[in-house]
Amino acid sequence: MNRASKGNTYSTICGKLCAIRWYHRSAAGYDPGVYASHAVLLRGIDQATAPDCANASGHLWRIGSHASAQSAFMGGLLLGYFFLLRRSEYLFIGNKVHSYILRLSAIQFVDADCRLTTPHKATMVGITLNGAKNNQYGREEVRYHHLSGDKLLCPVIAARWIRRGASAFKTADDAPALSTRYGGITADEVAATIRRAAAKLDLNPRGSRRTQ
């Protein structure tokens, strides 16, 4: 039930269950099991972790011009991937944002003792989400991810890139995390960039399902 006193749709619930199963498999080492229809959705997540993913990220990084915008773009893309965010939870939709979008102040860096620290001393990153979209009940939710050990595909590094871009653009703490000098990183921009990167890797971007 969300804040409008309406239950989530079947597709939304299935997506959340798939995210839970994927997290248990990758972080806890066991599969809690789901129905066959959920397993179909899970395969879409598995495809994102294929070996081509690292190569694709390199192509994504090279697309663009301004270094600060690249930092914000790549940081946002990776943070959205690791935290399983919907596009409306962290990206601009055209020139508008939803009230529950991820704010810069909602990204926190934590050390091994679970204390707030600087980006480069962090071993974990946490994000605070607000609104009906982030959980079934519309309450505030905090999520955490540790360093992955990879030099590129890492949630902590992604958050550092976002902070780097925000510093260059002088983004206010209460502003959307992916704000830029002339607005922010949009969902259409992300989709177009992924398609161009897929074309460079000789993949079929048309065959991919649209992300949430």
N, CA, C and O of each residue as an XYZ file, in Angstrom:
848
protein
N       0.845     -1.194      0.000
C       0.000      0.000      0.000
C       0.882      1.245      0.000
O       1.790      1.358      0.823
N       0.627      2.174     -0.907
C       1.417      3.402     -0.958
C       0.662      4.551     -0.290
O      -0.393      4.348      0.311
N       1.219      5.768     -0.405
C       0.623      6.909      0.287
C      -0.755      7.277     -0.244
O      -1.538      7.927      0.449
N      -1.048      6.867     -1.457
C      -2.369      7.129     -2.027
C      -3.371      6.047     -1.641
O      -4.494      6.022     -2.144
N      -2.948      5.133     -0.726
C      -3.789      4.021     -0.255
C      -4.156      3.076     -1.380
O      -5.228      2.470     -1.380
N      -3.254      2.958     -2.338
C      -3.449      2.027     -3.440
C      -2.306      1.028     -3.447
O      -1.148      1.392     -3.241
N      -2.633     -0.221     -3.682
C      -1.609     -1.246     -3.708
C      -0.727     -1.138     -4.939
O      -1.137     -0.587     -5.960
N       0.486     -1.667     -4.838
C       1.375     -1.691     -5.997
C       0.806     -2.608     -7.068
O       0.080     -3.555     -6.766
N       1.138     -2.322     -8.310
C       0.701     -3.180     -9.403
C       1.453     -4.499     -9.358
O       2.487     -4.621     -8.701
N       0.919     -5.482    -10.065
C       1.559     -6.794    -10.091
C       2.981     -6.697    -10.627
O       3.893     -7.326    -10.092
N       3.172     -5.906    -11.691
C       4.506     -5.803    -12.282
C       5.499     -5.170    -11.314
O       6.665     -5.563    -11.273
N       5.035     -4.179    -10.526
C       5.924     -3.545     -9.547
C       6.334     -4.532     -8.471
O       7.505     -4.589     -8.095
N       5.380     -5.312     -7.969
C       5.681     -6.303     -6.932
C       6.638     -7.357     -7.467
O       7.576     -7.751     -6.775
N       6.409     -7.817     -8.696
C       7.314     -8.806     -9.296
C       8.726     -8.245     -9.406
O       9.702     -8.943     -9.130
N       8.828     -6.987     -9.809
C      10.146     -6.372     -9.923
C      10.863     -6.320     -8.593
O      12.068     -6.562     -8.530
N      10.139     -6.005     -7.522
C      10.753     -5.938     -6.194
C      11.187     -7.324     -5.722
O      12.263     -7.473     -5.143
N      10.355     -8.341     -5.968
C      10.717     -9.700     -5.570
C      11.957    -10.180     -6.313
O      12.804    -10.866     -5.741
N      12.060     -9.823     -7.569
C      13.242    -10.204     -8.341
C      14.491     -9.518     -7.795
O      15.563    -10.120     -7.738
N      14.347     -8.269     -7.399
C      15.488     -7.547     -6.829
C      15.950     -8.205     -5.535
O      17.150     -8.302     -5.278
N      14.999     -8.658     -4.718
C      15.344     -9.339     -3.460
C      16.089    -10.634     -3.746
O      17.097    -10.932     -3.104
N      15.598    -11.396     -4.701
C      16.250    -12.673     -5.010
C      17.659    -12.452     -5.549
O      18.599    -13.146     -5.165
N      17.793    -11.466     -6.454
C      19.118    -11.160     -7.012
C      20.077    -10.762     -5.909
O      21.228    -11.198     -5.903
N      19.619     -9.931     -4.964
C      20.503     -9.480     -3.877
C      20.947    -10.664     -3.014
O      22.121    -10.753     -2.654
N      20.032    -11.570     -2.679
C      20.401    -12.722     -1.860
C      21.400    -13.626     -2.580
O      22.308    -14.174     -1.954
N      21.234    -13.779     -3.884
C      22.158    -14.622     -4.639
C      23.543    -14.002     -4.704
O      24.546    -14.705     -4.576
N      23.606    -12.682     -4.902
C      24.905    -12.033     -5.081
C      25.591    -11.714     -3.764
O      26.820    -11.749     -3.693
N      24.828    -11.403     -2.715
C      25.430    -10.963     -1.456
C      25.456    -12.047     -0.386
O      26.390    -12.104      0.413
N      24.437    -12.910     -0.363
C      24.352    -13.915      0.695
C      24.699    -15.321      0.210
O      24.907    -16.219      1.026
N      24.762    -15.520     -1.096
C      25.188    -16.810     -1.621
C      24.122    -17.884     -1.645
O      24.449    -19.064     -1.770
N      22.855    -17.513     -1.530
C      21.812    -18.533     -1.638
C      20.601    -17.957     -2.350
O      20.402    -16.743     -2.397
N      19.801    -18.853     -2.900
C      18.643    -18.450     -3.680
C      17.376    -18.768     -2.890
O      17.089    -19.943     -2.661
N      16.604    -17.755     -2.461
C      15.391    -18.028     -1.693
C      14.270    -18.637     -2.525
O      13.299    -19.160     -1.978
N      14.405    -18.569     -3.842
C      13.419    -19.183     -4.713
C      12.215    -18.288     -4.981
O      11.725    -17.607     -4.080
N      11.743    -18.296     -6.222
C      10.559    -17.527     -6.609
C       9.786    -18.332     -7.642
O      10.230    -19.390     -8.088
N       8.628    -17.814     -8.011
C       7.848    -18.480     -9.038
C       8.510    -18.322    -10.409
O       9.396    -17.488    -10.595
N       8.069    -19.125    -11.344
C       8.682    -19.132    -12.678
C       8.611    -17.760    -13.341
O       9.554    -17.354    -14.019
N       7.512    -17.049    -13.154
C       7.379    -15.727    -13.776
C       8.395    -14.745    -13.221
O       8.867    -13.864    -13.939
N       8.737    -14.892    -11.934
C       9.759    -14.032    -11.345
C      11.129    -14.364    -11.922
O      11.950    -13.472    -12.139
N      11.374    -15.641    -12.168
C      12.664    -16.057    -12.710
C      12.909    -15.442    -14.083
O      14.050    -15.144    -14.437
N      11.845    -15.251    -14.855
C      11.985    -14.627    -16.166
C      12.506    -13.199    -16.016
O      13.399    -12.779    -16.752
N      11.945    -12.455    -15.059
C      12.405    -11.093    -14.824
C      13.833    -11.072    -14.312
O      14.605    -10.171    -14.639
N      14.182    -12.071    -13.505
C      15.529    -12.123    -12.946
C      16.584    -12.260    -14.030
O      17.690    -11.740    -13.889
N      16.251    -12.956    -15.112
C      17.221    -13.135    -16.187
C      17.625    -11.796    -16.796
O      18.746    -11.645    -17.282
N      16.715    -10.828    -16.770
C      17.065     -9.499    -17.269
C      18.151     -8.849    -16.435
O      19.018     -8.158    -16.969
N      18.108     -9.070    -15.110
C      19.159     -8.547    -14.240
C      20.458     -9.293    -14.486
O      21.527     -8.684    -14.524
N      20.372    -10.621    -14.654
C      21.577    -11.416    -14.901
C      22.304    -10.950    -16.152
O      23.534    -10.960    -16.196
N      21.553    -10.543    -17.169
C      22.184    -10.101    -18.414
C      23.037     -8.862    -18.198
O      24.033     -8.656    -18.892
N      22.644     -8.036    -17.230
C      23.389     -6.804    -16.957
C      24.729     -7.073    -16.301
O      25.592     -6.196    -16.276
N      24.922     -8.301    -15.757
C      26.178     -8.638    -15.096
C      27.075     -9.492    -15.985
O      28.050    -10.074    -15.509
N      26.753     -9.571    -17.261
C      27.571    -10.350    -18.186
C      28.933     -9.697    -18.376
O      29.092     -8.513    -18.076
N      29.949    -10.466    -18.882
C      31.289     -9.896    -19.076
C      31.313     -8.639    -19.929
O      32.189     -7.792    -19.752
N      30.362     -8.501    -20.859
C      30.339     -7.318    -21.719
C      30.043     -6.044    -20.940
O      30.266     -4.941    -21.437
N      29.538     -6.196    -19.711
C      29.148     -5.020    -18.928
C      30.324     -4.091    -18.678
O      30.193     -2.874    -18.808
N      31.481     -4.661    -18.317
C      32.662     -3.833    -18.043
C      33.122     -3.107    -19.299
O      33.503     -1.938    -19.242
N      33.087     -3.806    -20.446
C      33.472     -3.165    -21.699
C      32.506     -2.037    -22.045
O      32.914     -0.977    -22.522
N      31.222     -2.278    -21.799
C      30.223     -1.262    -22.107
C      30.438     -0.015    -21.271
O      30.267      1.100    -21.765
N      30.812     -0.189    -20.007
C      31.013      0.975    -19.145
C      32.147      1.847    -19.660
O      32.103      3.069    -19.521
N      33.162      1.229    -20.253
C      34.253      2.001    -20.829
C      33.784      2.852    -21.980
O      34.202      4.002    -22.113
N      32.910      2.299    -22.827
C      32.366      3.069    -23.941
C      31.473      4.193    -23.434
O      31.491      5.296    -23.981
N      30.691      3.919    -22.391
C      29.827      4.949    -21.832
C      30.648      6.104    -21.290
O      30.276      7.268    -21.442
N      31.774      5.773    -20.653
C      32.621      6.811    -20.053
C      33.213      7.732    -21.108
O      33.392      8.925    -20.865
N      33.517      7.180    -22.284
C      34.168      7.980    -23.321
C      33.178      8.848    -24.088
O      33.582      9.766    -24.802
N      31.882      8.563    -23.945
C      30.880      9.349    -24.656
C      30.548     10.593    -23.840
O      30.200     10.489    -22.664
N      30.653     11.749    -24.448
C      30.384     12.994    -23.726
C      31.565     13.928    -23.854
O      32.597     13.547    -24.406
N      31.436     15.135    -23.358
C      32.497     16.111    -23.539
C      33.029     16.650    -22.221
O      34.240     16.632    -22.001
N      32.174     17.119    -21.356
C      32.601     17.777    -20.130
C      32.924     16.741    -19.056
O      32.111     15.860    -18.780
N      34.109     16.844    -18.449
C      34.549     15.860    -17.458
C      33.608     15.796    -16.264
O      33.316     14.708    -15.768
N      33.131     16.937    -15.796
C      32.229     16.955    -14.643
C      30.896     16.295    -14.980
O      30.329     15.568    -14.164
N      30.403     16.555    -16.188
C      29.158     15.925    -16.620
C      29.344     14.425    -16.756
O      28.439     13.657    -16.429
N      30.516     13.993    -17.238
C      30.805     12.571    -17.339
C      30.813     11.923    -15.964
O      30.292     10.820    -15.796
N      31.399     12.595    -14.979
C      31.436     12.060    -13.622
C      30.026     11.867    -13.081
O      29.706     10.820    -12.519
N      29.182     12.886    -13.254
C      27.805     12.797    -12.780
C      27.043     11.711    -13.524
O      26.274     10.959    -12.926
N      27.263     11.635    -14.844
C      26.552     10.656    -15.661
C      26.923      9.232    -15.261
O      26.047      8.419    -14.964
N      28.222      8.929    -15.252
C      28.655      7.570    -14.932
C      28.337      7.208    -13.489
O      27.922      6.086    -13.200
N      28.532      8.162    -12.586
C      28.207      7.900    -11.192
C      26.739      7.579    -11.011
O      26.382      6.636    -10.305
N      25.886      8.366    -11.652
C      24.455      8.131    -11.547
C      24.034      6.819    -12.170
O      23.209      6.097    -11.612
N      24.601      6.508    -13.329
C      24.257      5.272    -14.019
C      24.601      4.056    -13.164
O      23.797      3.133    -13.034
N      25.804      4.061    -12.581
C      26.240      2.930    -11.763
C      25.488      2.864    -10.438
O      25.130      1.778     -9.982
N      25.246      4.013     -9.822
C      24.513      4.005     -8.558
C      23.091      3.491     -8.776
O      22.566      2.734     -7.959
N      22.474      3.906     -9.880
C      21.147      3.412    -10.207
C      21.138      1.912    -10.431
O      20.185      1.227    -10.061
N      22.212      1.398    -11.042
C      22.332     -0.042    -11.291
C      22.471     -0.814     -9.979
O      21.742     -1.778     -9.746
N      23.399     -0.396     -9.129
C      23.654     -1.140     -7.897
C      22.482     -1.077     -6.921
O      22.202     -2.054     -6.225
N      21.801      0.056     -6.865
C      20.699      0.200     -5.917
C      19.339     -0.098     -6.546
O      18.302      0.104     -5.914
N      19.346     -0.577     -7.788
C      18.120     -0.979     -8.472
C      17.083      0.151     -8.484
O      15.911     -0.063     -8.174
N      17.530      1.341     -8.844
C      16.653      2.506     -8.834
C      15.833      2.613    -10.111
O      16.324      2.312    -11.199
N      14.597      3.039     -9.977
C      13.817      3.417    -11.150
C      14.364      4.735    -11.695
O      14.982      5.507    -10.962
N      14.137      4.983    -12.962
C      14.675      6.207    -13.559
C      14.139      7.451    -12.861
O      14.866      8.432    -12.706
N      12.872      7.422    -12.435
C      12.292      8.595    -11.776
C      12.872      8.828    -10.389
O      12.682      9.901     -9.817
N      13.581      7.838     -9.834
C      14.153      7.979     -8.497
C      15.500      8.692     -8.507
O      15.986      9.110     -7.456
N      16.116      8.836     -9.698
C      17.415      9.510     -9.711
C      17.676     10.347    -10.960
O      18.635     11.119    -10.983
N      16.857     10.219    -11.992
C      17.072     10.950    -13.239
C      16.011     12.030    -13.448
O      14.899     11.947    -12.926
N      16.387     13.039    -14.222
C      15.430     14.051    -14.652
C      14.555     13.459    -15.757
O      15.052     12.751    -16.633
N      13.269     13.746    -15.716
C      12.349     13.349    -16.785
C      12.070     14.612    -17.588
O      11.219     15.421    -17.219
N      12.797     14.769    -18.691
C      12.782     16.046    -19.394
C      13.495     17.075    -18.533
O      14.644     16.873    -18.139
N      12.821     18.173    -18.243
C      13.414     19.184    -17.355
C      12.761     19.182    -15.981
O      12.906     20.134    -15.213
N      12.042     18.106    -15.676
C      11.333     18.011    -14.401
C      11.840     16.822    -13.586
O      12.445     15.894    -14.123
N      11.580     16.869    -12.283
C      11.927     15.753    -11.401
C      10.736     15.455    -10.502
O       9.889     16.317    -10.268
N      10.681     14.232    -10.004
C       9.653     13.869     -9.037
C      10.100     14.274     -7.635
O      11.291     14.447     -7.377
N       9.142     14.420     -6.746
C       9.451     14.872     -5.387
C      10.337     13.890     -4.637
O      11.052     14.274     -3.711
N      10.291     12.619     -5.037
C      11.061     11.586     -4.330
C      12.428     11.321     -4.968
O      13.079     10.334     -4.626
N      12.871     12.176     -5.877
C      14.158     11.947     -6.538
C      15.302     11.967     -5.517
O      15.210     12.632     -4.486
N      16.357     11.246     -5.810
C      17.524     11.187     -4.931
C      18.191     12.559     -4.844
O      18.559     13.140     -5.866
N      18.344     13.069     -3.636
C      18.991     14.361     -3.399
C      20.463     14.150     -3.053
O      20.853     13.081     -2.585
N      21.268     15.173     -3.285
C      22.699     15.058     -3.013
C      22.958     14.742     -1.544
O      23.838     13.939     -1.231
N      22.207     15.360     -0.648
C      22.401     15.134      0.787
C      22.020     13.723      1.212
O      22.381     13.283      2.304
N      21.288     13.008      0.349
C      20.853     11.651      0.680
C      21.938     10.611      0.423
O      21.765      9.439      0.757
N      23.057     11.033     -0.172
C      24.180     10.122     -0.421
C      25.196     10.309      0.692
O      25.751     11.396      0.854
N      25.443      9.253      1.460
C      26.352      9.340      2.598
C      27.451      8.291      2.497
O      27.217      7.158      2.075
N      28.650      8.692      2.892
C      29.803      7.793      2.871
C      30.088      7.313      4.297
O      30.117      8.105      5.239
N      30.296      6.003      4.436
C      30.443      5.387      5.754
C      31.719      4.557      5.789
O      32.073      3.915      4.800
N      32.418      4.570      6.942
C      33.650      3.785      7.062
C      33.364      2.405      7.650
O      32.206      2.045      7.859
N      34.418      1.636      7.916
C      34.268      0.267      8.409
C      33.616      0.206      9.782
O      33.069     -0.828     10.165
N      33.669      1.312     10.527
C      33.052      1.373     11.858
C      31.657      1.979     11.815
O      31.099      2.353     12.846
N      31.102      2.073     10.611
C      29.746      2.604     10.409
C      29.620      4.067     10.822
O      28.563      4.500     11.280
N      30.690      4.813     10.660
C      30.669      6.247     10.946
C      30.761      7.030      9.641
O      31.402      6.586      8.688
N      30.119      8.195      9.603
C      30.209      9.040      8.420
C      31.654      9.462      8.198
O      32.367      9.789      9.147
N      32.075      9.452      6.950
C      33.460      9.762      6.630
C      33.544     10.467      5.287
O      32.521     10.764      4.671
N      34.761     10.734      4.833
C      34.963     11.379      3.537
C      34.826     10.342      2.426
O      34.975      9.146      2.675
N      34.544     10.787      1.205
C      34.377      9.837      0.104
C      35.536      8.868     -0.071
O      35.307      7.683     -0.315
N      36.776      9.339      0.047
C      37.915      8.476     -0.241
C      38.274      7.540      0.909
O      39.075      6.623      0.726
N      37.699      7.755      2.086
C      37.923      6.847      3.213
C      36.766      5.871      3.401
O      36.810      5.004      4.274
N      35.742      6.018      2.585
C      34.533      5.214      2.752
C      34.728      3.774      2.293
O      35.413      3.508      1.305
N      34.122      2.862      3.020
C      34.063      1.460      2.612
C      32.640      1.076      2.220
O      32.387     -0.038      1.762
N      31.720      2.015      2.408
C      30.318      1.748      2.137
C      29.625      3.062      1.800
O      30.007      4.125      2.291
N      28.605      2.976      0.959
C      27.809      4.155      0.629
C      26.350      3.854      0.958
O      25.861      2.750      0.720
N      25.668      4.849      1.505
C      24.255      4.702      1.805
C      23.451      5.784      1.118
O      23.922      6.911      0.970
N      22.239      5.452      0.698
C      21.352      6.446      0.100
C      20.009      6.405      0.821
O      19.527      5.339      1.205
N      19.419      7.572      0.995
C      18.099      7.680      1.620
C      17.088      8.049      0.553
O      17.244      9.051     -0.146
N      16.052      7.237      0.432
C      15.001      7.472     -0.551
C      13.708      7.827      0.167
O      13.421      7.305      1.244
N      12.941      8.707     -0.429
C      11.674      9.144      0.153
C      10.555      9.001     -0.858
O      10.771      9.165     -2.058
N       9.360      8.697     -0.377
C       8.206      8.680     -1.257
C       7.680      7.299     -1.534
O       8.290      6.293     -1.174
N       6.524      7.269     -2.187
C       5.796      6.028     -2.406
C       6.491      5.086     -3.366
O       6.201      3.890     -3.368
N       7.393      5.587     -4.175
C       8.020      4.742     -5.179
C       9.098      3.834     -4.599
O       9.395      2.793     -5.185
N       9.699      4.201     -3.451
C      10.876      3.457     -3.017
C      10.550      2.213     -2.216
O      11.412      1.343     -2.091
N       9.351      2.083     -1.668
C       8.960      0.831     -1.027
C       7.447      0.712     -1.038
O       6.747      1.629     -1.470
N       6.951     -0.401     -0.570
C       5.528     -0.692     -0.698
C       4.654      0.255      0.124
O       3.479      0.445     -0.189
N       5.222      0.845      1.166
C       4.413      1.649      2.079
C       4.652      3.151      1.947
O       4.003      3.941      2.632
N       5.572      3.551      1.077
C       5.810      4.965      0.868
C       6.603      5.631      1.961
O       6.609      6.859      2.059
N       7.285      4.840      2.799
C       8.073      5.409      3.889
C       9.509      5.659      3.451
O       9.968      5.134      2.436
N      10.204      6.470      4.236
C      11.629      6.695      3.991
C      12.388      5.382      4.102
O      12.089      4.554      4.962
N      13.361      5.199      3.237
C      14.128      3.951      3.230
C      15.603      4.263      3.012
O      15.949      5.087      2.165
N      16.473      3.604      3.778
C      17.918      3.772      3.629
C      18.504      2.463      3.120
O      18.221      1.396      3.665
N      19.312      2.546      2.087
C      19.958      1.361      1.515
C      21.465      1.560      1.526
O      21.960      2.682      1.414
N      22.191      0.445      1.665
C      23.649      0.514      1.733
C      24.279     -0.489      0.770
O      23.709     -1.539      0.471
N      25.473     -0.132      0.294
C      26.292     -1.051     -0.497
C      27.752     -0.856     -0.113
O      28.197      0.271      0.105
N      28.503     -1.963     -0.029
C      29.927     -1.905      0.280
C      30.750     -1.743     -1.003
O      30.231     -1.875     -2.111
N      32.028     -1.458     -0.828
C      32.965     -1.483     -1.948
C      32.880     -2.835     -2.637
O      32.824     -3.870     -1.972
N      32.871     -2.832     -3.955
C      32.766     -4.094     -4.690
C      34.121     -4.749     -4.926
O      34.196     -5.954     -5.170
N      35.194     -3.960     -4.854
C      36.518     -4.488     -5.163
C      36.923     -4.252     -6.604
O      38.087     -4.434     -6.961
N      35.969     -3.845     -7.441
C      36.271     -3.550     -8.836
C      36.685     -2.085     -8.956
O      36.183     -1.229     -8.227
N      37.605     -1.803     -9.880
C      38.104     -0.438    -10.044
C      37.108      0.479    -10.747
O      37.264      1.700    -10.723
N      36.102     -0.094    -11.361
C      35.139      0.709    -12.111
C      33.706      0.448    -11.663
O      32.963      1.382    -11.361
N      33.323     -0.831    -11.623
C      31.949     -1.196    -11.288
C      31.806     -1.314     -9.775
O      31.834     -2.415     -9.226
N      31.653     -0.189     -9.112
C      31.627     -0.143     -7.653
C      30.674      0.966     -7.192
O      30.777      2.093     -7.676
N      29.756      0.675     -6.275
C      28.809      1.701     -5.827
C      29.463      2.855     -5.079
O      29.015      3.996     -5.188
N      30.526      2.569     -4.314
C      31.207      3.636     -3.576
C      31.918      4.574     -4.548
O      31.865      5.794     -4.397
N      32.583      3.995     -5.544
C      33.248      4.812     -6.560
C      32.216      5.626     -7.337
O      32.452      6.790     -7.660
N      31.078      5.014     -7.634
C      30.007      5.731     -8.336
C      29.558      6.953     -7.542
O      29.361      8.030     -8.106
N      29.397      6.783     -6.240
C      28.986      7.908     -5.391
C      30.060      8.994     -5.357
O      29.746     10.183     -5.299
N      31.325      8.582     -5.392
C      32.420      9.568     -5.431
C      32.342     10.397     -6.706
O      32.549     11.611     -6.678
N      32.045      9.743     -7.821
C      31.930     10.467     -9.090
C      30.791     11.482     -9.032
O      30.917     12.601     -9.530
N      29.679     11.079     -8.419
C      28.555     12.006     -8.297
C      28.960     13.219     -7.476
O      28.640     14.353     -7.834
N      29.660     12.983     -6.381
C      30.125     14.084     -5.532
C      31.105     14.987     -6.285
O      31.084     16.207     -6.127
N      31.959     14.378     -7.101
C      32.922     15.156     -7.883
C      32.190     16.074     -8.857
O      32.515     17.256     -8.973
N      31.200     15.523     -9.553
C      30.419     16.334    -10.473
C      29.643     17.417     -9.749
O      29.559     18.551    -10.222
N      29.069     17.067     -8.593
C      28.296     18.035     -7.816
C      29.171     19.183     -7.336
O      28.739     20.335     -7.298
N      30.408     18.857     -6.969
C      31.336     19.896     -6.524
C      31.646     20.873     -7.658
O      31.703     22.085     -7.448
N      31.845     20.334     -8.858
C      32.150     21.186    -10.014
C      30.960     22.067    -10.391
O      31.126     23.221    -10.785
N      29.749     21.500    -10.263
C      28.547     22.255    -10.628
C      27.986     23.069     -9.464
O      26.987     23.772     -9.612
N      28.648     22.962     -8.293
C      28.186     23.669     -7.088
C      26.731     23.322     -6.766
O      25.916     24.196     -6.472
N      26.433     22.038     -6.830
C      25.082     21.551     -6.547
C      24.759     21.691     -5.060
O      25.551     21.288     -4.209
N      23.610     22.256     -4.756
C      23.179     22.398     -3.361
C      22.824     21.038     -2.779
O      22.426     20.130     -3.510
N      22.967     20.894     -1.463
C      22.707     19.613     -0.813
C      21.279     19.127     -1.017
O      21.039     17.923     -1.118
N      20.325     20.062     -1.077
C      18.930     19.659     -1.222
C      18.488     19.544     -2.679
O      17.313     19.299     -2.952
N      19.415     19.718     -3.609
C      19.105     19.604     -5.037
C      19.231     18.148     -5.483
O      19.887     17.352     -4.810
N      18.607     17.787     -6.615
C      18.778     16.439     -7.149
C      20.256     16.110     -7.332
O      21.030     16.954     -7.783
N      20.648     14.892     -6.986
C      22.062     14.512     -6.994
C      22.704     14.646     -8.365
O      23.894     14.946     -8.464
N      21.931     14.426     -9.426
C      22.490     14.466    -10.777
C      22.207     15.792    -11.481
O      22.045     15.834    -12.700
N      22.150     16.856    -10.713
C      21.992     18.186    -11.299
C      23.266     18.593    -12.028
O      24.369     18.208    -11.639
N      23.099     19.373    -13.085
C      24.236     19.929    -13.814
C      24.043     21.443    -13.906
O      23.112     21.993    -13.317
N      24.905     22.097    -14.631
C      24.824     23.556    -14.726
C      23.543     24.004    -15.429
O      23.000     25.064    -15.118
N      23.066     23.202    -16.368
C      21.891     23.593    -17.143
C      20.741     22.604    -16.968
O      20.055     22.285    -17.939
N      20.524     22.126    -15.780
C      19.431     21.196    -15.529
C      19.927     19.959    -14.814
O      20.324     20.021    -13.650
N      19.906     18.827    -15.514
C      20.370     17.596    -14.904
C      20.447     16.468    -15.911
O      20.040     16.628    -17.062
N      20.973     15.313    -15.479
C      21.065     14.130    -16.334
C      19.658     13.580    -16.533
O      18.965     13.277    -15.562
N      19.236     13.452    -17.781
C      17.868     13.026    -18.068
C      17.792     11.550    -18.433
O      18.781     10.939    -18.836
N      16.593     10.993    -18.282
C      16.360      9.599    -18.642
C      16.576      9.386    -20.137
O      17.122      8.361    -20.546
N      16.150     10.348    -20.955
C      16.342     10.228    -22.403
C      17.825     10.243    -22.765
O      18.258      9.509    -23.653
N      18.598     11.075    -22.079
C      20.039     11.139    -22.333
C      20.712      9.811    -22.002
O      21.572      9.340    -22.746
N      20.316      9.214    -20.883
C      20.883      7.923    -20.484
C      20.538      6.850    -21.508
O      21.405      6.079    -21.918
N      19.267      6.799    -21.923
C      18.836      5.794    -22.891
C      19.580      5.941    -24.214
O      20.014      4.947    -24.795
N      19.728      7.175    -24.693
C      20.416      7.414    -25.961
C      21.888      7.032    -25.870
O      22.444      6.472    -26.815
N      22.522      7.329    -24.743
C      23.939      7.012    -24.571
C      24.161      5.511    -24.515
O      25.128      5.004    -25.082
N      23.275      4.798    -23.836
C      23.386      3.340    -23.765
C      23.224      2.730    -25.151
O      23.926      1.782    -25.500
N      22.302      3.270    -25.941
C      22.114      2.751    -27.301
C      23.364      2.970    -28.147
O      23.762      2.087    -28.907
N      23.985      4.141    -28.020
C      25.204      4.405    -28.793
C      26.341      3.485    -28.349
O      27.102      2.984    -29.176
N      26.449      3.267    -27.036
C      27.493      2.371    -26.532
C      27.252      0.945    -27.002
O      28.195      0.238    -27.356
N      25.987      0.518    -27.007
C      25.653     -0.829    -27.470
C      26.005     -1.000    -28.941
O      26.481     -2.058    -29.352
N      25.770      0.046    -29.733
C      26.103     -0.015    -31.155
C      27.609     -0.146    -31.356
O      28.055     -0.872    -32.245
N      28.394      0.550    -30.537
C      29.855      0.463    -30.645
C      30.357     -0.934    -30.292
O      31.388     -1.375    -30.800
N      29.621     -1.632    -29.416
C      29.999     -2.991    -29.019
C      29.357     -4.039    -29.917
O      29.470     -5.238    -29.663
N      28.678     -3.580    -30.974
C      28.006     -4.468    -31.919
C      26.914     -5.285    -31.234
O      26.676     -6.441    -31.586
N      26.259     -4.674    -30.258
C      25.118     -5.308    -29.610
C      23.849     -4.789    -30.256
O      23.908     -3.933    -31.138
N      22.714     -5.292    -29.831
C      21.449     -4.885    -30.418
C      20.645     -4.093    -29.398
O      19.885     -4.685    -28.631
N      20.789     -2.770    -29.366
C      20.049     -1.982    -28.377
C      18.549     -2.049    -28.554
O      17.800     -1.859    -27.596
N      18.096     -2.319    -29.785
C      16.656     -2.394    -30.038
C      16.055     -3.621    -29.372
O      14.868     -3.646    -29.046
N      16.895     -4.647    -29.171
C      16.383     -5.879    -28.589
C      16.287     -5.846    -27.085
O      15.731     -6.763    -26.481
N      16.818     -4.806    -26.467
C      16.789     -4.710    -25.013
C      15.460     -4.135    -24.565
O      14.873     -3.278    -25.226
N      14.996     -4.631    -23.414
C      13.755     -4.097    -22.871
C      13.998     -2.740    -22.240
O      15.077     -2.460    -21.719
N      12.990     -1.920    -22.295
C      13.093     -0.588    -21.690
C      13.206     -0.730    -20.173
O      12.489     -1.519    -19.557
N      14.122      0.048    -19.576
C      14.267     -0.012    -18.125
C      13.191      0.825    -17.465
O      12.559      1.676    -18.092
N      12.997      0.555    -16.165
C      12.033      1.346    -15.415
C      12.591      2.700    -15.090
O      11.915      3.511    -14.457
